[in-house]
């Protein structure tokens, strides 16, 4: 897994914010989630493989509109309704987030 980018390569991973047993159960029921690792497990994996990791949270500014991921209707959200503030491991566990994003960089040499 650690060699799929060339030296200096970068990748972004977006994963569900699994931080507790309740979140794990919700994500186990989603057929589109192929892995159910917790945030800490993702961070440990990336760091064990020698990646430099920066974390971000995916946030939605509701502006009076709710997101309904189960609705077949078009979402009222637009691209400008989302923000991706930088975070750390603790922030991914303690602050509301729709998703955890990891910016990975493979060290040169």
PDB file of C-alpha atoms in Angstrom:
ATOM      1  CA  UNK A   1       0.000   0.000   0.000  1.00  0.00           C
ATOM      2  CA  UNK A   2       2.877   2.386   0.614  1.00  0.00           C
ATOM      3  CA  UNK A   3       4.169   2.405  -2.975  1.00  0.00           C
ATOM      4  CA  UNK A   4       1.217   3.479  -5.097  1.00  0.00           C
ATOM      5  CA  UNK A   5       2.524   7.041  -5.425  1.00  0.00           C
ATOM      6  CA  UNK A   6       5.896   8.154  -6.687  1.00  0.00           C
ATOM      7  CA  UNK A   7       8.300  10.073  -4.480  1.00  0.00           C
ATOM      8  CA  UNK A   8       6.781  13.425  -3.565  1.00  0.00           C
ATOM      9  CA  UNK A   9       3.338  12.143  -4.598  1.00  0.00           C
ATOM     10  CA  UNK A  10       0.181  13.265  -2.814  1.00  0.00           C
ATOM     11  CA  UNK A  11      -3.260  11.757  -2.234  1.00  0.00           C
ATOM     12  CA  UNK A  12      -6.459  12.732  -0.467  1.00  0.00           C
ATOM     13  CA  UNK A  13      -8.605  10.167   1.350  1.00  0.00           C
ATOM     14  CA  UNK A  14     -12.138  10.967   2.481  1.00  0.00           C
ATOM     15  CA  UNK A  15     -13.602   8.522   4.988  1.00  0.00           C
ATOM     16  CA  UNK A  16     -16.661   8.364   7.231  1.00  0.00           C
ATOM     17  CA  UNK A  17     -16.023   9.909  10.651  1.00  0.00           C
ATOM     18  CA  UNK A  18     -16.132   6.705  12.688  1.00  0.00           C
ATOM     19  CA  UNK A  19     -15.341   7.774  16.230  1.00  0.00           C
ATOM     20  CA  UNK A  20     -17.470   5.468  18.374  1.00  0.00           C
ATOM     21  CA  UNK A  21     -19.563   2.277  18.344  1.00  0.00           C
ATOM     22  CA  UNK A  22     -22.717   4.125  17.222  1.00  0.00           C
ATOM     23  CA  UNK A  23     -20.935   5.596  14.176  1.00  0.00           C
ATOM     24  CA  UNK A  24     -19.451   2.181  13.421  1.00  0.00           C
ATOM     25  CA  UNK A  25     -22.907   0.545  13.373  1.00  0.00           C
ATOM     26  CA  UNK A  26     -24.281   3.272  11.085  1.00  0.00           C
ATOM     27  CA  UNK A  27     -21.440   2.797   8.637  1.00  0.00           C
ATOM     28  CA  UNK A  28     -21.581  -0.997   8.677  1.00  0.00           C
ATOM     29  CA  UNK A  29     -25.099  -0.706   7.249  1.00  0.00           C
ATOM     30  CA  UNK A  30     -23.933   1.458   4.330  1.00  0.00           C
ATOM     31  CA  UNK A  31     -23.088  -0.724   1.315  1.00  0.00           C
ATOM     32  CA  UNK A  32     -20.989   2.085  -0.198  1.00  0.00           C
ATOM     33  CA  UNK A  33     -18.529   2.149   2.702  1.00  0.00           C
ATOM     34  CA  UNK A  34     -15.953  -0.492   1.896  1.00  0.00           C
ATOM     35  CA  UNK A  35     -13.963  -0.066   5.092  1.00  0.00           C
ATOM     36  CA  UNK A  36     -15.079   0.754   8.594  1.00  0.00           C
ATOM     37  CA  UNK A  37     -11.839   1.782  10.224  1.00  0.00           C
ATOM     38  CA  UNK A  38     -12.025   4.400  12.958  1.00  0.00           C
ATOM     39  CA  UNK A  39     -10.252   7.710  12.420  1.00  0.00           C
ATOM     40  CA  UNK A  40      -7.410   6.708  14.750  1.00  0.00           C
ATOM     41  CA  UNK A  41      -6.950   3.443  12.830  1.00  0.00           C
ATOM     42  CA  UNK A  42      -6.653   5.343   9.526  1.00  0.00           C
ATOM     43  CA  UNK A  43      -4.098   7.717  11.030  1.00  0.00           C
ATOM     44  CA  UNK A  44      -2.077   4.853  12.497  1.00  0.00           C
ATOM     45  CA  UNK A  45      -2.111   3.003   9.161  1.00  0.00           C
ATOM     46  CA  UNK A  46      -0.976   6.012   7.138  1.00  0.00           C
ATOM     47  CA  UNK A  47       1.792   6.870   9.578  1.00  0.00           C
ATOM     48  CA  UNK A  48       2.998   3.244   9.797  1.00  0.00           C
ATOM     49  CA  UNK A  49       3.382   3.332   6.026  1.00  0.00           C
ATOM     50  CA  UNK A  50       5.565   6.422   6.302  1.00  0.00           C
ATOM     51  CA  UNK A  51       3.105   9.002   5.005  1.00  0.00           C
ATOM     52  CA  UNK A  52       3.019  12.602   6.172  1.00  0.00           C
ATOM     53  CA  UNK A  53      -0.621  13.272   7.119  1.00  0.00           C
ATOM     54  CA  UNK A  54      -2.652  16.471   7.398  1.00  0.00           C
ATOM     55  CA  UNK A  55      -6.261  16.224   8.608  1.00  0.00           C
ATOM     56  CA  UNK A  56      -9.363  18.173   7.606  1.00  0.00           C
ATOM     57  CA  UNK A  57     -13.033  18.068   8.596  1.00  0.00           C
ATOM     58  CA  UNK A  58     -15.878  18.225   6.064  1.00  0.00           C
ATOM     59  CA  UNK A  59     -18.428  20.699   7.411  1.00  0.00           C
ATOM     60  CA  UNK A  60     -21.830  21.722   6.084  1.00  0.00           C
ATOM     61  CA  UNK A  61     -23.245  25.191   6.679  1.00  0.00           C
ATOM     62  CA  UNK A  62     -26.945  24.367   6.744  1.00  0.00           C
ATOM     63  CA  UNK A  63     -28.301  27.883   6.142  1.00  0.00           C
ATOM     64  CA  UNK A  64     -31.691  26.487   7.121  1.00  0.00           C
ATOM     65  CA  UNK A  65     -31.391  23.461   4.826  1.00  0.00           C
ATOM     66  CA  UNK A  66     -30.955  19.916   6.034  1.00  0.00           C
ATOM     67  CA  UNK A  67     -28.971  17.230   4.257  1.00  0.00           C
ATOM     68  CA  UNK A  68     -30.912  14.023   3.697  1.00  0.00           C
ATOM     69  CA  UNK A  69     -28.600  11.336   2.364  1.00  0.00           C
ATOM     70  CA  UNK A  70     -31.495   8.893   2.051  1.00  0.00           C
ATOM     71  CA  UNK A  71     -33.647  11.104  -0.171  1.00  0.00           C
ATOM     72  CA  UNK A  72     -33.892  10.364  -3.910  1.00  0.00           C
ATOM     73  CA  UNK A  73     -34.474  14.095  -4.503  1.00  0.00           C
ATOM     74  CA  UNK A  74     -31.784  16.498  -5.587  1.00  0.00           C
ATOM     75  CA  UNK A  75     -29.890  17.912  -2.629  1.00  0.00           C
ATOM     76  CA  UNK A  76     -30.515  21.560  -1.737  1.00  0.00           C
ATOM     77  CA  UNK A  77     -26.818  21.904  -0.912  1.00  0.00           C
ATOM     78  CA  UNK A  78     -24.378  23.646  -3.216  1.00  0.00           C
ATOM     79  CA  UNK A  79     -20.608  23.413  -3.325  1.00  0.00           C
ATOM     80  CA  UNK A  80     -20.338  26.725  -1.434  1.00  0.00           C
ATOM     81  CA  UNK A  81     -22.213  25.203   1.544  1.00  0.00           C
ATOM     82  CA  UNK A  82     -19.218  23.021   2.435  1.00  0.00           C
ATOM     83  CA  UNK A  83     -16.011  23.926   4.225  1.00  0.00           C
ATOM     84  CA  UNK A  84     -12.900  21.881   4.939  1.00  0.00           C
ATOM     85  CA  UNK A  85     -11.120  23.383   7.965  1.00  0.00           C
ATOM     86  CA  UNK A  86      -7.782  21.942   9.034  1.00  0.00           C
ATOM     87  CA  UNK A  87      -7.996  19.734  12.091  1.00  0.00           C
ATOM     88  CA  UNK A  88      -6.036  17.295  14.155  1.00  0.00           C
ATOM     89  CA  UNK A  89      -6.891  13.849  15.470  1.00  0.00           C
ATOM     90  CA  UNK A  90      -8.666  15.229  18.540  1.00  0.00           C
ATOM     91  CA  UNK A  91     -10.695  17.686  16.461  1.00  0.00           C
ATOM     92  CA  UNK A  92     -11.899  14.867  14.220  1.00  0.00           C
ATOM     93  CA  UNK A  93     -13.210  13.148  17.347  1.00  0.00           C
ATOM     94  CA  UNK A  94     -14.688  16.137  19.172  1.00  0.00           C
ATOM     95  CA  UNK A  95     -16.023  18.492  16.483  1.00  0.00           C
ATOM     96  CA  UNK A  96     -18.978  17.791  14.202  1.00  0.00           C
ATOM     97  CA  UNK A  97     -17.915  16.550  10.785  1.00  0.00           C
ATOM     98  CA  UNK A  98     -19.537  14.854   7.808  1.00  0.00           C
ATOM     99  CA  UNK A  99     -16.294  13.233   6.823  1.00  0.00           C
ATOM    100  CA  UNK A 100     -12.654  13.012   7.756  1.00  0.00           C
ATOM    101  CA  UNK A 101     -10.183  13.982   5.054  1.00  0.00           C
ATOM    102  CA  UNK A 102      -6.539  13.008   5.062  1.00  0.00           C
ATOM    103  CA  UNK A 103      -4.006  14.734   2.827  1.00  0.00           C
ATOM    104  CA  UNK A 104      -1.103  12.335   2.425  1.00  0.00           C
ATOM    105  CA  UNK A 105       2.342  13.087   1.123  1.00  0.00           C
ATOM    106  CA  UNK A 106       5.005  10.528   0.360  1.00  0.00           C
ATOM    107  CA  UNK A 107       8.426  11.641   1.496  1.00  0.00           C
ATOM    108  CA  UNK A 108      11.152  12.051  -1.092  1.00  0.00           C
ATOM    109  CA  UNK A 109      14.107   9.685  -0.933  1.00  0.00           C
TER     110      UNK A 109
END
